Amino acid sequence: MSSSGFDAFSDTGAAVAGEAACQAFVQYLRKRGRGQRIAARRIAADLQLDEDTVQELLELACSPEIGLLERATQVRCPCCDERIEREGLLAELRLKGECLCRGCGCSIDNPAELAEVDIRYRLSDAADAEVDACQRAVAAKPVMRAVVLCALLVELRAVRAQMEACGDVGEQVVAGGEIYLTVTLAGEHIAWEVFAACSERSNPAAAASLANAVNSFKPEVALFVGVAGGIPGKVGLGDVVAATTVFDYDQGKETSSGYEPREVQLHSAFDLTQRALHVASSEQWKVRVKSARTEIDQSFTAHVEPIAAGGKVVAASRSPTAELIASIAPRAIAVETEGAGFLAAVRRFKDVSGIVVRGISDLLDGKKASDRAGSQERAAANAAAFAFEILVRFQKPR
Ligand SMILES: [Zn+2]
């Protein structure tokens, strides 16, 4: 929709005030109706932005090219001292050759020369119509629920950043004390209610969290989103892997002749794997990374491949665990510690589709150096962007 004033504003406003401030401002405007007056100071307080930034954004929104807002200058009636709007008086004057104070009814000769008391703003007719059309489109979409789980603070931050780009993030505490962030996400085909929580770092913890989330929110879709170690030569730092299959490498038997691994495979849901393939086939999801971070580094790609999950953080490609993974899950391109528990738990709920989405934060060797270089933040942001793109594009079968 290139004719959208809000889109045009977002493109220009981000350069003026930064992506986050601009998005917050847009969300704010989208919640106002045509009649509501908007004051600069009030926006600054509500959005915790400095007043100069707000003023710049307001000027931009009022500019003829954007046309989202129009000024509503407050002046006082010279007879009764009532506050009236200059623009209304001027319009009336143009139309009828005379304008009257709504308070006392006296005729005001020259509204352009009255001293201004305050400047307010209100949505233009075009912006109001756009908000209206958008609300009607959202109301027409089926409502579905998605749960997004992660296990580390850096992952939760990335998920939260994606949620904040969607709208106002709320909070819900469920029995047992688990805290969920909540947001409404307007997907292309689905109006999502998204619930996100941070569990602990292990397969059993991820399984428990998923079960708790399903019982609390009855979601149709569940995603585990976070970082993983990549198998060297198969992936690069910052790449995203949407798991088709998670190999649980911890299952096996210790015998007198050694350890006999048992191959346990858990599969992501077919509909979500399909969606992940289509998201990965285009570069569009990377735009979402930009919205959550200022620095843009696009030298990463997305894969839809198997991964491995177990109890250990694998920090060396020549470790016994890395060798075990290579022998029982040779197709795995990443290693992590929650995906198997998560998918094993998803399987128990027939109405829930699940998928694991991972960003590559290290390549097993040199993990500490990679983590220090901020690769966890990058990997988590990329994984969260990819996961939210899956939700945005998701469509129910006809
Ligand atoms: Zn008056």
mmCIF file of C-alpha atoms and ligand atoms in Angstrom:
data_model
loop_
_atom_site.group_PDB
_atom_site.id
_atom_site.type_symbol
_atom_site.label_atom_id
_atom_site.label_comp_id
_atom_site.label_asym_id
_atom_site.label_seq_id
_atom_site.Cartn_x
_atom_site.Cartn_y
_atom_site.Cartn_z
ATOM 1 C CA MET A 1 0.000 0.000 0.000
ATOM 2 C CA SER A 2 2.214 2.799 -1.212
ATOM 3 C CA SER A 3 -0.657 5.287 -0.943
ATOM 4 C CA SER A 4 -0.637 4.901 2.828
ATOM 5 C CA GLY A 5 0.182 8.096 4.690
ATOM 6 C CA PHE A 6 1.316 6.022 7.675
ATOM 7 C CA ASP A 7 3.786 4.079 5.503
ATOM 8 C CA ALA A 8 5.118 7.279 3.950
ATOM 9 C CA PHE A 9 5.481 8.749 7.426
ATOM 10 C CA SER A 10 7.306 5.648 8.739
ATOM 11 C CA ASP A 11 9.805 5.807 5.892
ATOM 12 C CA THR A 12 10.692 9.446 6.531
ATOM 13 C CA GLY A 13 10.111 9.588 10.293
ATOM 14 C CA ALA A 14 12.607 6.827 11.061
ATOM 15 C CA ALA A 15 15.367 8.976 9.570
ATOM 16 C CA VAL A 16 14.267 11.942 11.693
ATOM 17 C CA ALA A 17 13.763 10.297 15.069
ATOM 18 C CA GLY A 18 14.971 6.711 14.820
ATOM 19 C CA GLU A 19 13.000 3.593 14.029
ATOM 20 C CA ALA A 20 11.729 2.884 17.551
ATOM 21 C CA ALA A 21 10.508 6.423 18.296
ATOM 22 C CA CYS A 22 8.878 6.667 14.883
ATOM 23 C CA GLN A 23 7.056 3.345 15.305
ATOM 24 C CA ALA A 24 5.842 4.328 18.779
ATOM 25 C CA PHE A 25 4.552 7.608 17.355
ATOM 26 C CA VAL A 26 2.725 5.806 14.529
ATOM 27 C CA GLN A 27 1.104 3.358 16.971
ATOM 28 C CA TYR A 28 0.009 6.324 19.065
ATOM 29 C CA LEU A 29 -1.608 8.098 16.113
ATOM 30 C CA ARG A 30 -3.298 4.922 14.935
ATOM 31 C CA LYS A 31 -5.199 4.781 18.218
ATOM 32 C CA ARG A 32 -6.620 8.288 17.909
ATOM 33 C CA GLY A 33 -9.955 8.987 16.282
ATOM 34 C CA ARG A 34 -10.604 11.995 14.055
ATOM 35 C CA GLY A 35 -12.189 13.994 16.868
ATOM 36 C CA GLN A 36 -9.409 13.545 19.402
ATOM 37 C CA ARG A 37 -7.026 16.453 19.895
ATOM 38 C CA ILE A 38 -3.384 15.592 20.324
ATOM 39 C CA ALA A 39 -0.986 17.706 22.385
ATOM 40 C CA ALA A 40 2.791 17.574 21.889
ATOM 41 C CA ARG A 41 3.571 17.560 25.588
ATOM 42 C CA ARG A 42 1.153 14.718 26.204
ATOM 43 C CA ILE A 43 2.690 12.533 23.484
ATOM 44 C CA ALA A 44 6.184 13.219 24.805
ATOM 45 C CA ALA A 45 5.096 12.098 28.284
ATOM 46 C CA ASP A 46 3.133 9.060 27.080
ATOM 47 C CA LEU A 47 5.875 7.803 24.775
ATOM 48 C CA GLN A 48 8.794 8.983 26.915
ATOM 49 C CA LEU A 49 10.318 10.925 24.038
ATOM 50 C CA ASP A 50 11.923 14.328 24.273
ATOM 51 C CA GLU A 51 9.717 17.221 23.175
ATOM 52 C CA ASP A 52 11.991 18.325 20.324
ATOM 53 C CA THR A 53 11.758 14.878 18.730
ATOM 54 C CA VAL A 54 7.982 14.889 19.134
ATOM 55 C CA GLN A 55 7.791 18.356 17.617
ATOM 56 C CA GLU A 56 9.808 17.225 14.592
ATOM 57 C CA LEU A 57 7.563 14.203 14.116
ATOM 58 C CA LEU A 58 4.439 16.358 14.444
ATOM 59 C CA GLU A 59 5.722 18.807 11.821
ATOM 60 C CA LEU A 60 6.467 15.926 9.487
ATOM 61 C CA ALA A 61 3.023 14.396 10.050
ATOM 62 C CA CYS A 62 1.449 17.787 9.243
ATOM 63 C CA SER A 63 3.454 18.299 6.052
ATOM 64 C CA PRO A 64 1.357 18.328 2.858
ATOM 65 C CA GLU A 65 3.232 15.302 1.408
ATOM 66 C CA ILE A 66 2.382 13.161 4.460
ATOM 67 C CA GLY A 67 -0.884 14.727 5.590
ATOM 68 C CA LEU A 68 -1.522 12.513 8.604
ATOM 69 C CA LEU A 69 -2.254 15.357 10.981
ATOM 70 C CA GLU A 70 -3.672 18.836 10.787
ATOM 71 C CA ARG A 71 -3.136 21.643 13.241
ATOM 72 C CA ALA A 72 -5.868 22.689 15.626
ATOM 73 C CA THR A 73 -4.637 26.019 16.994
ATOM 74 C CA GLN A 74 -6.349 27.144 20.166
ATOM 75 C CA VAL A 75 -7.229 30.830 20.394
ATOM 76 C CA ARG A 76 -9.506 32.750 22.758
ATOM 77 C CA CYS A 77 -12.705 34.495 21.798
ATOM 78 C CA PRO A 78 -12.202 38.268 22.314
ATOM 79 C CA CYS A 79 -15.746 38.537 23.760
ATOM 80 C CA CYS A 80 -16.183 35.547 26.076
ATOM 81 C CA ASP A 81 -12.602 34.250 26.438
ATOM 82 C CA GLU A 82 -13.733 30.741 25.406
ATOM 83 C CA ARG A 83 -11.071 28.549 23.739
ATOM 84 C CA ILE A 84 -11.895 28.033 20.077
ATOM 85 C CA GLU A 85 -10.038 26.561 17.122
ATOM 86 C CA ARG A 86 -8.580 28.969 14.637
ATOM 87 C CA GLU A 87 -8.697 26.514 11.704
ATOM 88 C CA GLY A 88 -12.437 25.954 12.234
ATOM 89 C CA LEU A 89 -13.090 29.700 12.308
ATOM 90 C CA LEU A 90 -11.029 30.267 9.153
ATOM 91 C CA ALA A 91 -12.902 27.510 7.325
ATOM 92 C CA GLU A 92 -16.217 29.004 8.355
ATOM 93 C CA LEU A 93 -15.056 32.429 7.272
ATOM 94 C CA ARG A 94 -14.053 31.109 3.841
ATOM 95 C CA LEU A 95 -17.325 29.280 3.457
ATOM 96 C CA LYS A 96 -19.839 31.802 4.792
ATOM 97 C CA GLY A 97 -17.967 35.108 4.784
ATOM 98 C CA GLU A 98 -18.429 35.283 8.562
ATOM 99 C CA CYS A 99 -17.443 33.216 11.581
ATOM 100 C CA LEU A 100 -19.118 33.002 14.979
ATOM 101 C CA CYS A 101 -17.817 32.026 18.429
ATOM 102 C CA ARG A 102 -19.448 28.779 19.492
ATOM 103 C CA GLY A 103 -19.489 29.979 23.091
ATOM 104 C CA CYS A 104 -21.146 33.404 22.919
ATOM 105 C CA GLY A 105 -22.244 33.615 19.296
ATOM 106 C CA CYS A 106 -20.494 36.885 18.568
ATOM 107 C CA SER A 107 -18.924 37.438 15.203
ATOM 108 C CA ILE A 108 -15.124 37.255 15.109
ATOM 109 C CA ASP A 109 -13.645 39.623 12.571
ATOM 110 C CA ASN A 110 -10.142 38.363 12.036
ATOM 111 C CA PRO A 111 -9.431 34.917 13.503
ATOM 112 C CA ALA A 112 -5.971 34.835 11.861
ATOM 113 C CA GLU A 113 -4.831 37.628 14.163
ATOM 114 C CA LEU A 114 -5.964 36.232 17.502
ATOM 115 C CA ALA A 115 -3.033 35.230 19.742
ATOM 116 C CA GLU A 116 -2.602 31.471 19.972
ATOM 117 C CA VAL A 117 -2.980 29.857 23.361
ATOM 118 C CA ASP A 118 -1.833 26.396 22.415
ATOM 119 C CA ILE A 119 -1.368 24.181 19.382
ATOM 120 C CA ARG A 120 -3.114 20.836 19.195
ATOM 121 C CA TYR A 121 -3.245 18.351 16.359
ATOM 122 C CA ARG A 122 -5.832 15.968 15.044
ATOM 123 C CA LEU A 123 -5.916 13.204 12.455
ATOM 124 C CA SER A 124 -6.678 14.337 8.934
ATOM 125 C CA ASP A 125 -9.695 12.838 7.148
ATOM 126 C CA ALA A 126 -7.326 10.717 5.045
ATOM 127 C CA ALA A 127 -5.481 9.356 8.099
ATOM 128 C CA ASP A 128 -8.752 8.681 9.886
ATOM 129 C CA ALA A 129 -10.046 6.764 6.867
ATOM 130 C CA GLU A 130 -6.823 4.768 6.752
ATOM 131 C CA VAL A 131 -7.052 3.848 10.446
ATOM 132 C CA ASP A 132 -10.673 2.889 9.919
ATOM 133 C CA ALA A 133 -9.949 0.705 6.901
ATOM 134 C CA CYS A 134 -7.107 -0.942 8.774
ATOM 135 C CA GLN A 135 -9.313 -1.702 11.792
ATOM 136 C CA ARG A 136 -11.994 -3.155 9.538
ATOM 137 C CA ALA A 137 -9.411 -5.329 7.772
ATOM 138 C CA VAL A 138 -8.084 -6.560 11.119
ATOM 139 C CA ALA A 139 -11.574 -7.294 12.390
ATOM 140 C CA ALA A 140 -12.253 -9.393 9.287
ATOM 141 C CA LYS A 141 -9.239 -11.671 9.884
ATOM 142 C CA PRO A 142 -9.502 -14.845 11.935
ATOM 143 C CA VAL A 143 -8.024 -14.458 15.424
ATOM 144 C CA MET A 144 -5.414 -17.035 16.435
ATOM 145 C CA ARG A 145 -3.048 -17.425 19.335
ATOM 146 C CA ALA A 146 0.688 -18.024 19.211
ATOM 147 C CA VAL A 147 3.092 -18.800 22.024
ATOM 148 C CA VAL A 148 6.739 -17.819 21.637
ATOM 149 C CA LEU A 149 9.185 -19.393 24.075
ATOM 150 C CA CYS A 150 12.869 -18.760 24.620
ATOM 151 C CA ALA A 151 15.415 -19.588 27.309
ATOM 152 C CA LEU A 152 17.930 -16.752 27.649
ATOM 153 C CA LEU A 153 17.658 -13.062 28.495
ATOM 154 C CA VAL A 154 19.273 -12.122 25.174
ATOM 155 C CA GLU A 155 16.569 -14.154 23.395
ATOM 156 C CA LEU A 156 13.772 -12.565 25.425
ATOM 157 C CA ARG A 157 15.109 -9.104 24.531
ATOM 158 C CA ALA A 158 14.990 -9.963 20.832
ATOM 159 C CA VAL A 159 11.457 -11.352 21.091
ATOM 160 C CA ARG A 160 10.332 -8.295 23.055
ATOM 161 C CA ALA A 161 11.807 -5.977 20.398
ATOM 162 C CA GLN A 162 9.721 -7.741 17.751
ATOM 163 C CA MET A 163 6.616 -7.464 19.945
ATOM 164 C CA GLU A 164 7.209 -3.772 20.588
ATOM 165 C CA ALA A 165 7.345 -3.203 16.840
ATOM 166 C CA CYS A 166 3.804 -4.677 16.662
ATOM 167 C CA GLY A 167 2.162 -2.482 19.298
ATOM 168 C CA ASP A 168 1.715 -2.027 23.031
ATOM 169 C CA VAL A 169 3.260 -4.933 24.931
ATOM 170 C CA GLY A 170 1.301 -6.081 27.963
ATOM 171 C CA GLU A 171 2.000 -8.645 30.619
ATOM 172 C CA GLN A 172 0.159 -11.623 32.006
ATOM 173 C CA VAL A 173 1.239 -13.770 34.960
ATOM 174 C CA VAL A 174 -0.087 -17.321 34.937
ATOM 175 C CA ALA A 175 -0.479 -19.841 37.757
ATOM 176 C CA GLY A 176 2.961 -20.910 38.908
ATOM 177 C CA GLY A 177 4.379 -17.419 38.398
ATOM 178 C CA GLU A 178 5.502 -17.588 34.773
ATOM 179 C CA ILE A 179 5.331 -14.129 33.197
ATOM 180 C CA TYR A 180 4.104 -13.748 29.614
ATOM 181 C CA LEU A 181 4.507 -10.679 27.460
ATOM 182 C CA THR A 182 1.438 -10.141 25.304
ATOM 183 C CA VAL A 183 0.843 -8.245 22.095
ATOM 184 C CA THR A 184 -1.573 -8.153 19.193
ATOM 185 C CA LEU A 185 0.115 -8.820 15.869
ATOM 186 C CA ALA A 186 -1.699 -7.917 12.662
ATOM 187 C CA GLY A 187 -0.551 -10.651 10.297
ATOM 188 C CA GLU A 188 -1.370 -10.572 6.604
ATOM 189 C CA HIS A 189 -4.051 -13.221 7.049
ATOM 190 C CA ILE A 190 -4.370 -13.715 10.808
ATOM 191 C CA ALA A 191 -4.937 -11.377 13.745
ATOM 192 C CA TRP A 192 -2.545 -12.922 16.270
ATOM 193 C CA GLU A 193 -2.618 -12.764 20.010
ATOM 194 C CA VAL A 194 1.007 -13.447 20.883
ATOM 195 C CA PHE A 195 2.206 -14.646 24.291
ATOM 196 C CA ALA A 196 5.946 -14.847 24.968
ATOM 197 C CA ALA A 197 7.834 -16.239 27.929
ATOM 198 C CA CYS A 198 11.385 -17.103 28.896
ATOM 199 C CA SER A 199 11.816 -20.601 30.304
ATOM 200 C CA GLU A 200 15.052 -22.128 31.556
ATOM 201 C CA ARG A 201 17.856 -23.584 29.560
ATOM 202 C CA SER A 202 17.144 -27.310 29.121
ATOM 203 C CA ASN A 203 14.931 -29.700 27.208
ATOM 204 C CA PRO A 204 12.826 -30.590 30.286
ATOM 205 C CA ALA A 205 12.320 -26.915 31.190
ATOM 206 C CA ALA A 206 11.256 -26.117 27.621
ATOM 207 C CA ALA A 207 8.798 -29.043 27.690
ATOM 208 C CA ALA A 208 7.307 -27.873 30.991
ATOM 209 C CA SER A 209 6.995 -24.298 29.708
ATOM 210 C CA LEU A 210 5.282 -25.391 26.525
ATOM 211 C CA ALA A 211 2.776 -27.529 28.448
ATOM 212 C CA ASN A 212 2.092 -24.650 30.809
ATOM 213 C CA ALA A 213 1.676 -22.205 27.903
ATOM 214 C CA VAL A 214 -0.737 -24.486 26.045
ATOM 215 C CA ASN A 215 -2.835 -25.024 29.151
ATOM 216 C CA SER A 216 -2.888 -21.309 29.917
ATOM 217 C CA PHE A 217 -3.514 -19.869 26.449
ATOM 218 C CA LYS A 218 -4.716 -22.659 24.120
ATOM 219 C CA PRO A 219 -2.518 -21.469 21.237
ATOM 220 C CA GLU A 220 -2.759 -22.897 17.722
ATOM 221 C CA VAL A 221 0.930 -22.218 17.065
ATOM 222 C CA ALA A 222 4.021 -22.458 19.275
ATOM 223 C CA LEU A 223 7.536 -21.332 18.394
ATOM 224 C CA PHE A 224 10.776 -21.840 20.258
ATOM 225 C CA VAL A 225 13.066 -18.961 19.322
ATOM 226 C CA GLY A 226 16.677 -18.433 20.279
ATOM 227 C CA VAL A 227 20.342 -18.989 19.589
ATOM 228 C CA ALA A 228 22.282 -22.153 18.746
ATOM 229 C CA GLY A 229 25.774 -23.324 17.946
ATOM 230 C CA GLY A 230 26.313 -23.980 14.255
ATOM 231 C CA ILE A 231 28.114 -26.954 12.757
ATOM 232 C CA PRO A 232 31.225 -25.441 11.099
ATOM 233 C CA GLY A 233 31.092 -25.509 7.319
ATOM 234 C CA LYS A 234 27.310 -25.863 7.227
ATOM 235 C CA VAL A 235 26.159 -22.486 8.564
ATOM 236 C CA GLY A 236 27.598 -19.039 9.286
ATOM 237 C CA LEU A 237 27.315 -16.692 12.267
ATOM 238 C CA GLY A 238 23.981 -14.878 12.256
ATOM 239 C CA ASP A 239 22.312 -17.430 9.969
ATOM 240 C CA VAL A 240 18.848 -18.594 10.939
ATOM 241 C CA VAL A 241 17.882 -22.254 11.043
ATOM 242 C CA ALA A 242 14.203 -23.195 11.100
ATOM 243 C CA ALA A 243 14.329 -26.797 12.241
ATOM 244 C CA THR A 244 12.535 -29.382 10.142
ATOM 245 C CA THR A 245 13.585 -32.029 12.658
ATOM 246 C CA VAL A 246 15.263 -31.973 16.052
ATOM 247 C CA PHE A 247 17.484 -34.964 16.860
ATOM 248 C CA ASP A 248 17.533 -35.661 20.584
ATOM 249 C CA TYR A 249 21.113 -36.886 20.935
ATOM 250 C CA ASP A 250 20.833 -37.591 24.685
ATOM 251 C CA GLN A 251 18.849 -40.796 24.270
ATOM 252 C CA GLY A 252 20.807 -44.040 24.399
ATOM 253 C CA LYS A 253 22.080 -46.910 26.453
ATOM 254 C CA GLU A 254 25.366 -47.380 28.338
ATOM 255 C CA THR A 255 26.470 -50.996 27.785
ATOM 256 C CA SER A 256 29.579 -52.967 28.733
ATOM 257 C CA SER A 257 30.802 -52.462 25.182
ATOM 258 C CA GLY A 258 30.186 -48.710 25.258
ATOM 259 C CA TYR A 259 27.442 -46.184 24.647
ATOM 260 C CA GLU A 260 24.738 -47.085 22.161
ATOM 261 C CA PRO A 261 22.926 -43.964 21.041
ATOM 262 C CA ARG A 262 19.263 -44.273 20.155
ATOM 263 C CA GLU A 263 18.099 -42.022 17.388
ATOM 264 C CA VAL A 264 15.149 -39.926 18.485
ATOM 265 C CA GLN A 265 13.690 -37.533 15.939
ATOM 266 C CA LEU A 266 11.105 -34.891 16.663
ATOM 267 C CA HIS A 267 9.541 -32.981 13.805
ATOM 268 C CA SER A 268 8.373 -29.402 13.521
ATOM 269 C CA ALA A 269 4.800 -29.123 12.206
ATOM 270 C CA PHE A 270 4.487 -29.505 8.450
ATOM 271 C CA ASP A 271 2.485 -26.293 7.942
ATOM 272 C CA LEU A 272 5.085 -24.241 9.831
ATOM 273 C CA THR A 273 8.008 -25.899 8.039
ATOM 274 C CA GLN A 274 6.294 -25.034 4.752
ATOM 275 C CA ARG A 275 5.840 -21.447 5.876
ATOM 276 C CA ALA A 276 9.492 -21.293 7.022
ATOM 277 C CA LEU A 277 10.620 -22.457 3.560
ATOM 278 C CA HIS A 278 8.697 -19.659 1.922
ATOM 279 C CA VAL A 279 9.934 -17.056 4.402
ATOM 280 C CA ALA A 280 13.503 -18.290 3.817
ATOM 281 C CA SER A 281 13.071 -18.116 0.034
ATOM 282 C CA SER A 282 12.741 -14.321 0.116
ATOM 283 C CA GLU A 283 14.806 -11.579 1.734
ATOM 284 C CA GLN A 284 11.708 -9.893 3.147
ATOM 285 C CA TRP A 285 12.179 -11.227 6.693
ATOM 286 C CA LYS A 286 15.452 -9.308 6.990
ATOM 287 C CA VAL A 287 13.505 -6.039 6.958
ATOM 288 C CA ARG A 288 12.109 -7.117 10.299
ATOM 289 C CA VAL A 289 15.654 -7.430 11.679
ATOM 290 C CA LYS A 290 16.196 -3.794 10.769
ATOM 291 C CA SER A 291 13.169 -2.731 12.732
ATOM 292 C CA ALA A 292 14.494 -4.312 15.922
ATOM 293 C CA ARG A 293 18.100 -3.135 15.590
ATOM 294 C CA THR A 294 19.825 -0.063 14.291
ATOM 295 C CA GLU A 295 22.879 -1.704 12.781
ATOM 296 C CA ILE A 296 22.067 -3.638 9.633
ATOM 297 C CA ASP A 297 24.290 -6.521 8.692
ATOM 298 C CA GLN A 298 22.679 -8.648 6.022
ATOM 299 C CA SER A 299 25.481 -11.088 5.383
ATOM 300 C CA PHE A 300 23.466 -13.952 6.810
ATOM 301 C CA THR A 301 20.962 -16.359 5.378
ATOM 302 C CA ALA A 302 18.152 -18.696 6.436
ATOM 303 C CA HIS A 303 18.113 -22.504 6.334
ATOM 304 C CA VAL A 304 15.293 -24.983 6.826
ATOM 305 C CA GLU A 305 17.198 -28.047 8.013
ATOM 306 C CA PRO A 306 17.495 -30.515 10.908
ATOM 307 C CA ILE A 307 19.207 -29.567 14.146
ATOM 308 C CA ALA A 308 20.283 -31.508 17.251
ATOM 309 C CA ALA A 309 19.368 -30.847 20.874
ATOM 310 C CA GLY A 310 20.594 -32.307 24.125
ATOM 311 C CA GLY A 311 21.624 -31.499 27.641
ATOM 312 C CA LYS A 312 25.054 -30.071 26.926
ATOM 313 C CA VAL A 313 26.232 -26.753 25.549
ATOM 314 C CA VAL A 314 28.716 -27.926 22.909
ATOM 315 C CA ALA A 315 31.713 -25.558 22.892
ATOM 316 C CA ALA A 316 34.234 -27.521 20.799
ATOM 317 C CA SER A 317 33.834 -29.259 17.440
ATOM 318 C CA ARG A 318 36.198 -32.047 18.536
ATOM 319 C CA SER A 319 34.416 -32.813 21.802
ATOM 320 C CA PRO A 320 32.895 -36.271 22.383
ATOM 321 C CA THR A 321 29.398 -34.760 22.206
ATOM 322 C CA ALA A 322 30.143 -33.074 18.875
ATOM 323 C CA GLU A 323 31.402 -36.413 17.549
ATOM 324 C CA LEU A 324 28.305 -38.182 18.883
ATOM 325 C CA ILE A 325 26.076 -35.641 17.128
ATOM 326 C CA ALA A 326 28.030 -36.064 13.882
ATOM 327 C CA SER A 327 27.526 -39.823 14.037
ATOM 328 C CA ILE A 328 23.833 -40.025 15.007
ATOM 329 C CA ALA A 329 22.574 -36.789 13.425
ATOM 330 C CA PRO A 330 24.872 -36.156 10.467
ATOM 331 C CA ARG A 331 22.241 -33.955 8.768
ATOM 332 C CA ALA A 332 21.977 -31.574 11.750
ATOM 333 C CA ILE A 333 23.425 -28.136 11.027
ATOM 334 C CA ALA A 334 23.047 -26.629 14.518
ATOM 335 C CA VAL A 335 23.093 -27.725 18.151
ATOM 336 C CA GLU A 336 21.040 -26.398 21.035
ATOM 337 C CA THR A 337 19.522 -27.401 24.372
ATOM 338 C CA GLU A 338 15.701 -26.970 24.296
ATOM 339 C CA GLY A 339 14.239 -27.892 20.905
ATOM 340 C CA ALA A 340 13.782 -31.589 21.613
ATOM 341 C CA GLY A 341 11.901 -31.044 24.876
ATOM 342 C CA PHE A 342 9.801 -28.345 23.272
ATOM 343 C CA LEU A 343 8.742 -30.463 20.276
ATOM 344 C CA ALA A 344 8.230 -33.568 22.421
ATOM 345 C CA ALA A 345 5.766 -31.555 24.499
ATOM 346 C CA VAL A 346 4.077 -29.987 21.432
ATOM 347 C CA ARG A 347 3.368 -33.501 20.143
ATOM 348 C CA ARG A 348 1.038 -34.145 23.089
ATOM 349 C CA PHE A 349 -1.361 -31.428 21.989
ATOM 350 C CA LYS A 350 -3.080 -32.326 18.753
ATOM 351 C CA ASP A 351 -4.313 -28.785 18.036
ATOM 352 C CA VAL A 352 -0.898 -27.130 18.379
ATOM 353 C CA SER A 353 1.654 -26.732 15.572
ATOM 354 C CA GLY A 354 5.231 -26.187 16.741
ATOM 355 C CA ILE A 355 8.532 -25.164 15.208
ATOM 356 C CA VAL A 356 12.030 -24.329 16.479
ATOM 357 C CA VAL A 357 13.792 -21.270 15.045
ATOM 358 C CA ARG A 358 17.451 -20.672 15.890
ATOM 359 C CA GLY A 359 20.003 -17.994 15.113
ATOM 360 C CA ILE A 360 23.622 -19.119 14.928
ATOM 361 C CA SER A 361 25.650 -17.386 17.649
ATOM 362 C CA ASP A 362 28.829 -19.479 17.502
ATOM 363 C CA LEU A 363 30.398 -22.263 15.485
ATOM 364 C CA LEU A 364 31.154 -24.559 18.458
ATOM 365 C CA ASP A 365 34.830 -23.533 18.530
ATOM 366 C CA GLY A 366 35.624 -20.036 19.768
ATOM 367 C CA LYS A 367 32.230 -19.719 21.469
ATOM 368 C CA LYS A 368 33.468 -17.298 24.138
ATOM 369 C CA ALA A 369 35.023 -14.930 21.596
ATOM 370 C CA SER A 370 31.871 -15.012 19.430
ATOM 371 C CA ASP A 371 29.627 -14.333 22.425
ATOM 372 C CA ARG A 372 31.813 -11.422 23.487
ATOM 373 C CA ALA A 373 31.635 -9.951 19.982
ATOM 374 C CA GLY A 374 27.852 -9.596 20.306
ATOM 375 C CA SER A 375 27.034 -12.559 18.120
ATOM 376 C CA GLN A 376 24.399 -13.772 20.606
ATOM 377 C CA GLU A 377 22.484 -10.483 20.253
ATOM 378 C CA ARG A 378 22.702 -10.644 16.463
ATOM 379 C CA ALA A 379 21.711 -14.306 16.310
ATOM 380 C CA ALA A 380 18.779 -13.808 18.702
ATOM 381 C CA ALA A 381 17.552 -10.746 16.775
ATOM 382 C CA ASN A 382 17.715 -12.624 13.461
ATOM 383 C CA ALA A 383 15.894 -15.667 14.853
ATOM 384 C CA ALA A 384 13.164 -13.489 16.383
ATOM 385 C CA ALA A 385 12.750 -11.561 13.105
ATOM 386 C CA PHE A 386 12.385 -14.811 11.155
ATOM 387 C CA ALA A 387 9.914 -16.248 13.683
ATOM 388 C CA PHE A 388 7.700 -13.143 13.563
ATOM 389 C CA GLU A 389 7.815 -13.166 9.767
ATOM 390 C CA ILE A 390 6.432 -16.724 9.926
ATOM 391 C CA LEU A 391 3.497 -15.403 11.986
ATOM 392 C CA VAL A 392 2.954 -12.390 9.731
ATOM 393 C CA ARG A 393 2.781 -14.585 6.602
ATOM 394 C CA PHE A 394 0.967 -17.534 8.160
ATOM 395 C CA GLN A 395 -2.264 -18.545 6.530
ATOM 396 C CA LYS A 396 -4.887 -21.098 7.545
ATOM 397 C CA PRO A 397 -5.599 -23.763 4.943
ATOM 398 C CA ARG A 398 -8.862 -23.173 3.093
HETATM 399 ZN ZN ZN B 1 -17.145 34.084 22.498
#
